[in-house]
Every structure is written in C-alpha cells, then in structure tokens.
Tab-separated table of C-alpha atoms in Angstrom:
chain	number	residue	atom	x	y	z
B	927	MET	CA	4.549	-17.323	-15.818
B	928	LEU	CA	6.710	-14.333	-16.828
B	929	GLY	CA	7.506	-15.728	-20.279
B	930	LYS	CA	3.873	-16.550	-20.934
B	931	ASN	CA	2.774	-13.086	-19.766
B	932	LEU	CA	5.337	-11.385	-21.993
B	933	LYS	CA	4.379	-13.504	-24.999
B	934	THR	CA	0.695	-12.653	-24.477
B	935	TYR	CA	1.617	-8.972	-24.213
B	936	LEU	CA	3.495	-9.177	-27.537
B	937	GLU	CA	0.612	-10.983	-29.248
B	938	ASN	CA	-1.876	-8.367	-28.047
B	939	GLN	CA	0.043	-5.451	-29.563
B	940	LYS	CA	-1.839	-4.135	-32.575
B	941	ASP	CA	0.876	-1.922	-34.066
B	942	THR	CA	3.480	-3.219	-36.510
B	943	GLU	CA	6.092	-1.748	-34.166
B	944	ILE	CA	6.372	-3.186	-30.653
B	945	ILE	CA	8.030	-1.105	-27.965
B	946	LEU	CA	9.969	-2.964	-25.299
B	947	CYS	CA	12.473	-1.905	-22.656
B	948	LYS	CA	15.918	-3.237	-21.866
B	949	GLN	CA	14.691	-5.677	-19.212
B	950	GLU	CA	12.098	-7.353	-21.457
B	951	LEU	CA	14.529	-7.557	-24.384
B	952	ALA	CA	17.266	-9.102	-22.221
B	953	TYR	CA	14.742	-11.659	-20.942
B	954	MET	CA	13.712	-12.525	-24.521
B	955	GLU	CA	17.369	-13.028	-25.487
B	956	ARG	CA	17.871	-15.399	-22.544
B	957	HIS	CA	14.788	-17.376	-23.645
B	958	GLU	CA	14.937	-16.996	-27.418
B	959	ASP	CA	13.663	-20.528	-28.057
B	960	PHE	CA	10.464	-19.728	-26.192
B	961	PHE	CA	9.907	-16.586	-28.260
B	962	LYS	CA	10.919	-17.945	-31.680
B	963	ASP	CA	7.246	-18.448	-32.614
B	964	ALA	CA	6.298	-14.892	-31.618
B	965	ASP	CA	4.968	-12.764	-34.465
B	966	ASN	CA	8.109	-11.789	-36.373
B	967	GLN	CA	6.158	-9.579	-38.771
B	968	LYS	CA	6.517	-6.829	-36.190
B	969	ASP	CA	9.567	-4.681	-35.494
B	970	ILE	CA	10.726	-4.444	-31.895
B	971	VAL	CA	12.028	-1.048	-30.794
B	972	GLU	CA	13.875	-0.506	-27.517
B	973	LYS	CA	12.804	2.482	-25.393
B	974	GLU	CA	13.573	3.798	-21.922
B	975	GLY	CA	11.698	2.267	-18.975
B	976	THR	CA	9.674	5.459	-18.569
B	977	VAL	CA	7.693	4.567	-21.725
B	978	ARG	CA	5.795	2.012	-19.611
B	979	PHE	CA	3.951	4.873	-17.931
B	980	ALA	CA	3.289	7.220	-20.868
B	981	ASP	CA	-0.332	6.030	-21.135
B	982	ALA	CA	-0.774	4.878	-17.549
B	983	ALA	CA	-3.856	5.597	-15.442
B	984	ILE	CA	-2.625	7.734	-12.533
B	985	GLU	CA	-4.670	8.746	-9.512
B	986	ARG	CA	-3.979	10.634	-6.328
B	987	CYS	CA	-6.099	9.062	-3.596
B	988	SER	CA	-7.007	9.662	0.037
B	989	LYS	CA	-5.280	7.264	2.440
B	990	GLU	CA	-8.217	7.588	4.814
B	991	THR	CA	-11.083	6.857	2.404
B	992	ASP	CA	-9.407	5.474	-0.773
B	993	GLU	CA	-11.418	8.133	-2.626
B	994	THR	CA	-9.837	9.468	-5.828
B	995	LEU	CA	-8.757	13.061	-5.235
B	996	ALA	CA	-7.533	13.694	-8.785
B	997	VAL	CA	-6.797	11.873	-12.014
B	998	GLU	CA	-3.358	12.898	-13.243
B	999	THR	CA	-1.449	12.798	-16.529
B	1000	ALA	CA	2.024	11.332	-16.934
B	1001	ALA	CA	3.421	14.838	-16.327
B	1002	PHE	CA	2.535	14.422	-12.633
B	1003	LEU	CA	5.162	11.669	-12.403
B	1004	ASN	CA	7.832	14.366	-12.770
B	1005	GLU	CA	7.056	15.308	-9.153
B	1006	PRO	CA	9.732	14.023	-6.755
B	1007	VAL	CA	8.946	11.139	-4.405
B	1008	LEU	CA	9.134	13.799	-1.673
B	1009	TYR	CA	5.680	14.897	-2.872
B	1010	LEU	CA	4.275	12.097	-0.697
B	1011	LYS	CA	6.034	13.494	2.371
B	1012	LYS	CA	4.498	16.911	1.716
B	1013	HIS	CA	1.056	15.355	1.101
B	1014	ARG	CA	0.974	12.685	3.815
B	1015	LYS	CA	-2.758	12.043	3.498
B	1016	GLU	CA	-2.421	10.939	-0.131
B	1017	TYR	CA	-1.128	7.951	-2.015
B	1018	VAL	CA	-0.453	7.600	-5.731
B	1019	TYR	CA	-2.026	4.710	-7.623
B	1020	ILE	CA	-0.870	3.756	-11.099
B	1021	ALA	CA	-2.099	1.139	-13.589
B	1022	SER	CA	-0.481	0.326	-16.923
B	1023	ASP	CA	-0.917	-2.302	-19.646
B	1024	TRP	CA	2.716	-3.198	-18.992
B	1025	PHE	CA	1.724	-4.516	-15.552
B	1026	ASP	CA	0.142	-7.546	-17.256
B	1027	ILE	CA	3.717	-8.724	-17.895
B	1028	ILE	CA	4.617	-8.708	-14.189
B	1029	GLY	CA	1.247	-10.038	-13.015
B	1030	VAL	CA	-0.164	-7.015	-11.194
B	1031	ASP	CA	-3.148	-4.761	-11.877
B	1032	GLY	CA	-1.759	-1.634	-10.275
B	1033	ILE	CA	0.774	-0.254	-7.799
B	1034	ALA	CA	0.138	2.177	-4.949
B	1035	LEU	CA	2.880	4.254	-3.371
B	1036	GLU	CA	2.560	6.138	-0.081
B	1037	LEU	CA	4.555	7.423	2.846
B	1038	ASP	CA	4.200	5.000	5.769
B	1039	ASP	CA	3.067	7.067	8.766
B	1040	VAL	CA	4.534	4.651	11.322
B	1041	PHE	CA	7.955	3.789	9.880
B	1042	GLY	CA	8.489	6.899	7.738
B	1043	HIS	CA	9.503	5.003	4.608
B	1044	TYR	CA	7.843	5.007	1.201
B	1045	ASN	CA	5.718	1.893	0.828
B	1046	SER	CA	4.964	0.107	-2.472
B	1047	MET	CA	1.716	-1.889	-2.332
B	1048	LEU	CA	0.334	-4.267	-4.958
B	1049	GLY	CA	-1.451	-7.533	-5.606
B	1050	LEU	CA	0.778	-10.172	-7.202
B	1051	LYS	CA	-1.045	-12.764	-9.298
B	1052	VAL	CA	0.811	-15.954	-8.435
B	1053	GLN	CA	-0.290	-19.132	-6.709
B	1054	LYS	CA	-0.309	-19.513	-2.940
B	1055	LYS	CA	2.536	-22.050	-3.047
B	1056	TYR	CA	4.971	-19.277	-4.072
B	1057	GLY	CA	4.800	-17.462	-0.719
B	1058	PRO	CA	8.244	-18.526	0.576
B	1059	ALA	CA	9.780	-17.896	-2.861
B	1060	ILE	CA	8.308	-14.370	-2.968
B	1061	GLN	CA	9.801	-13.606	0.453
B	1062	THR	CA	13.194	-15.034	-0.540
B	1063	GLY	CA	13.151	-13.165	-3.853
B	1064	LEU	CA	12.369	-9.830	-2.210
B	1065	SER	CA	15.160	-10.396	0.332
B	1066	GLU	CA	17.613	-10.951	-2.548
B	1067	LEU	CA	16.423	-7.989	-4.626
B	1068	LEU	CA	16.075	-5.348	-1.912
B	1069	GLU	CA	18.754	-3.709	0.220
B	1070	GLY	CA	18.776	-3.148	3.972
B	1071	ASP	CA	16.194	-5.191	5.835
B	1072	GLY	CA	14.414	-5.386	2.488
B	1073	LYS	CA	12.003	-8.212	3.147
B	1074	GLY	CA	8.686	-6.496	2.699
B	1075	GLU	CA	5.431	-8.035	3.858
B	1076	ILE	CA	3.290	-10.562	2.017
B	1077	LEU	CA	-0.154	-11.923	2.778
B	1078	PHE	CA	-2.209	-14.278	0.637
B	1079	ASP	CA	-5.728	-13.078	-0.151
B	1080	GLY	CA	-7.738	-16.268	-0.628
B	1081	ASN	CA	-10.792	-14.431	-1.945
B	1082	GLU	CA	-8.875	-12.731	-4.737
B	1083	GLY	CA	-6.308	-15.506	-5.198
B	1084	ILE	CA	-3.407	-13.030	-5.118
B	1085	TRP	CA	-0.543	-12.112	-2.840
B	1086	ASP	CA	-0.807	-8.689	-1.196
B	1087	VAL	CA	2.786	-7.484	-1.345
B	1088	ASN	CA	4.185	-4.414	0.432
B	1089	PHE	CA	7.827	-3.420	0.372
B	1090	PRO	CA	9.733	-0.216	1.166
B	1091	LEU	CA	10.772	1.791	-1.870
B	1092	ASN	CA	13.649	2.962	0.343
B	1093	ASP	CA	15.141	-0.561	0.098
B	1094	VAL	CA	15.097	-0.615	-3.722
B	1095	PRO	CA	18.675	-0.207	-5.058
B	1096	GLY	CA	19.317	3.339	-6.283
B	1097	PHE	CA	16.413	4.929	-4.379
B	1098	ARG	CA	16.586	8.655	-3.590
B	1099	GLU	CA	13.793	10.790	-2.157
B	1100	GLU	CA	14.546	13.460	-4.764
B	1101	MET	CA	14.008	11.107	-7.716
B	1102	PRO	CA	10.895	11.702	-9.822
B	1103	LEU	CA	7.923	9.440	-9.144
B	1104	MET	CA	8.361	8.199	-12.730
B	1105	GLU	CA	11.818	6.839	-11.912
B	1106	ALA	CA	10.525	5.320	-8.673
B	1107	PHE	CA	7.782	3.419	-10.509
B	1108	VAL	CA	10.321	2.233	-13.112
B	1109	LYS	CA	12.473	0.846	-10.290
B	1110	ILE	CA	9.473	-0.855	-8.652
B	1111	TYR	CA	8.539	-2.424	-12.011
B	1112	GLU	CA	12.122	-3.668	-12.470
B	1113	VAL	CA	12.129	-5.274	-9.011
B	1114	LEU	CA	8.819	-7.024	-9.759
B	1115	PHE	CA	10.047	-8.196	-13.170
B	1116	ALA	CA	13.179	-9.672	-11.559
B	1117	LEU	CA	11.018	-11.241	-8.825
B	1118	GLN	CA	8.756	-12.884	-11.416
B	1119	GLU	CA	11.823	-14.256	-13.202
B	1120	LYS	CA	13.046	-15.765	-9.931
B	1121	LEU	CA	9.633	-17.343	-9.310
B	1122	GLU	CA	9.575	-18.718	-12.842
B	1123	LYS	CA	12.932	-20.440	-12.309
B	1124	MET	CA	11.552	-22.084	-9.166
B	1125	SER	CA	8.437	-23.455	-10.890
C-alpha cells in the first residue's frame, strides 16, 4: 500500500533529482530492502514538508454549492487557518501529486458550522475491510476525542474520512493553511503506515 505508492511516485519522477520530505525518507530507511531496486541513478534531496504544496491545485469553494469561487496560488496558503472562520461560507480544496503517496485525490478544509472546529475531509483509497483499522489509527494519531468519522462509499470504492484539524497534534488557529495541510498530510501518511502493518 504505502510502500507501493511511494515506489510508484519515485518511478514517475522525470527529473534526475527527486525531492522527498523527512517522513518519506524515514519510511524508506525503515524499509530499505523494499526500495533497493528503486532507480538509484537519481539523487534524492530532502526538503521541508511545505514543498508538497508548491505546485498544488488550490481552490476556494462555496460550501453551499461546491462551486469554485477562486483558483489560488501557493501564496494563498500563507493565510492563517482563521481565514475559514472569517469566511464561513467557503472551504479550501487542495490537490497535489504528493497525495498519490497517501492514497487520496484531494483534501478539503472548512469550519464546521455545528461543532465550530476545522474539519478535514477526503476520500481514502483503501479497501472496505480496513474500516476498523482506519478508526483505530485515527484514534491513536489524533488528540482529544480525535476519532473522526468514516463512511465507505461503495460506488467510488473509497472511505470518506472526516476528522477535526483541531485534534491534530500541534494545531493552532493562527498557523498558516500551508502548515495545516502539512500536518494533515503527515497524519494520513502515518495512518497509511499503520494500515500497511495490519495488512
């Protein structure tokens, strides 16, 4: 699962220099036998987690209609998470090539009108049998009540996963959206590693 996704990501990189972040590199070190056949003609360079979103597709969307209100550049991610509290009718949707590694197409972030927390929403591409493991993994990775909600979508063959950004370790409302998305990615990477160990 995670290892296969990461290996595919590495193989699909066209440049002679491959950029990875600390989490991916640490994973590769823990599973070096699996990656020994990876293309070693390329140099691997470690960068900060924010690099994952440098070329991301970023949209501000209407919560009511799902209509795209604006397409943004990475500079928009310097806005604090509090932006969503000031613009309650919007959510931010982001898609990145890096998400192939963690098995999602995109992540939406919005302020939940009922509970008042910031909600991360995504579709996780894992089999139906992993439902209990996803719930257990989220409980271990998140703070507070930190369980999130999961629902299997049989038509799409994915798990709809929602969890409060507020329960992600290190969360602050004042943090930039960029940092928030890095933290969400890191939680999902760790979750995929837990699921992989269970398979």
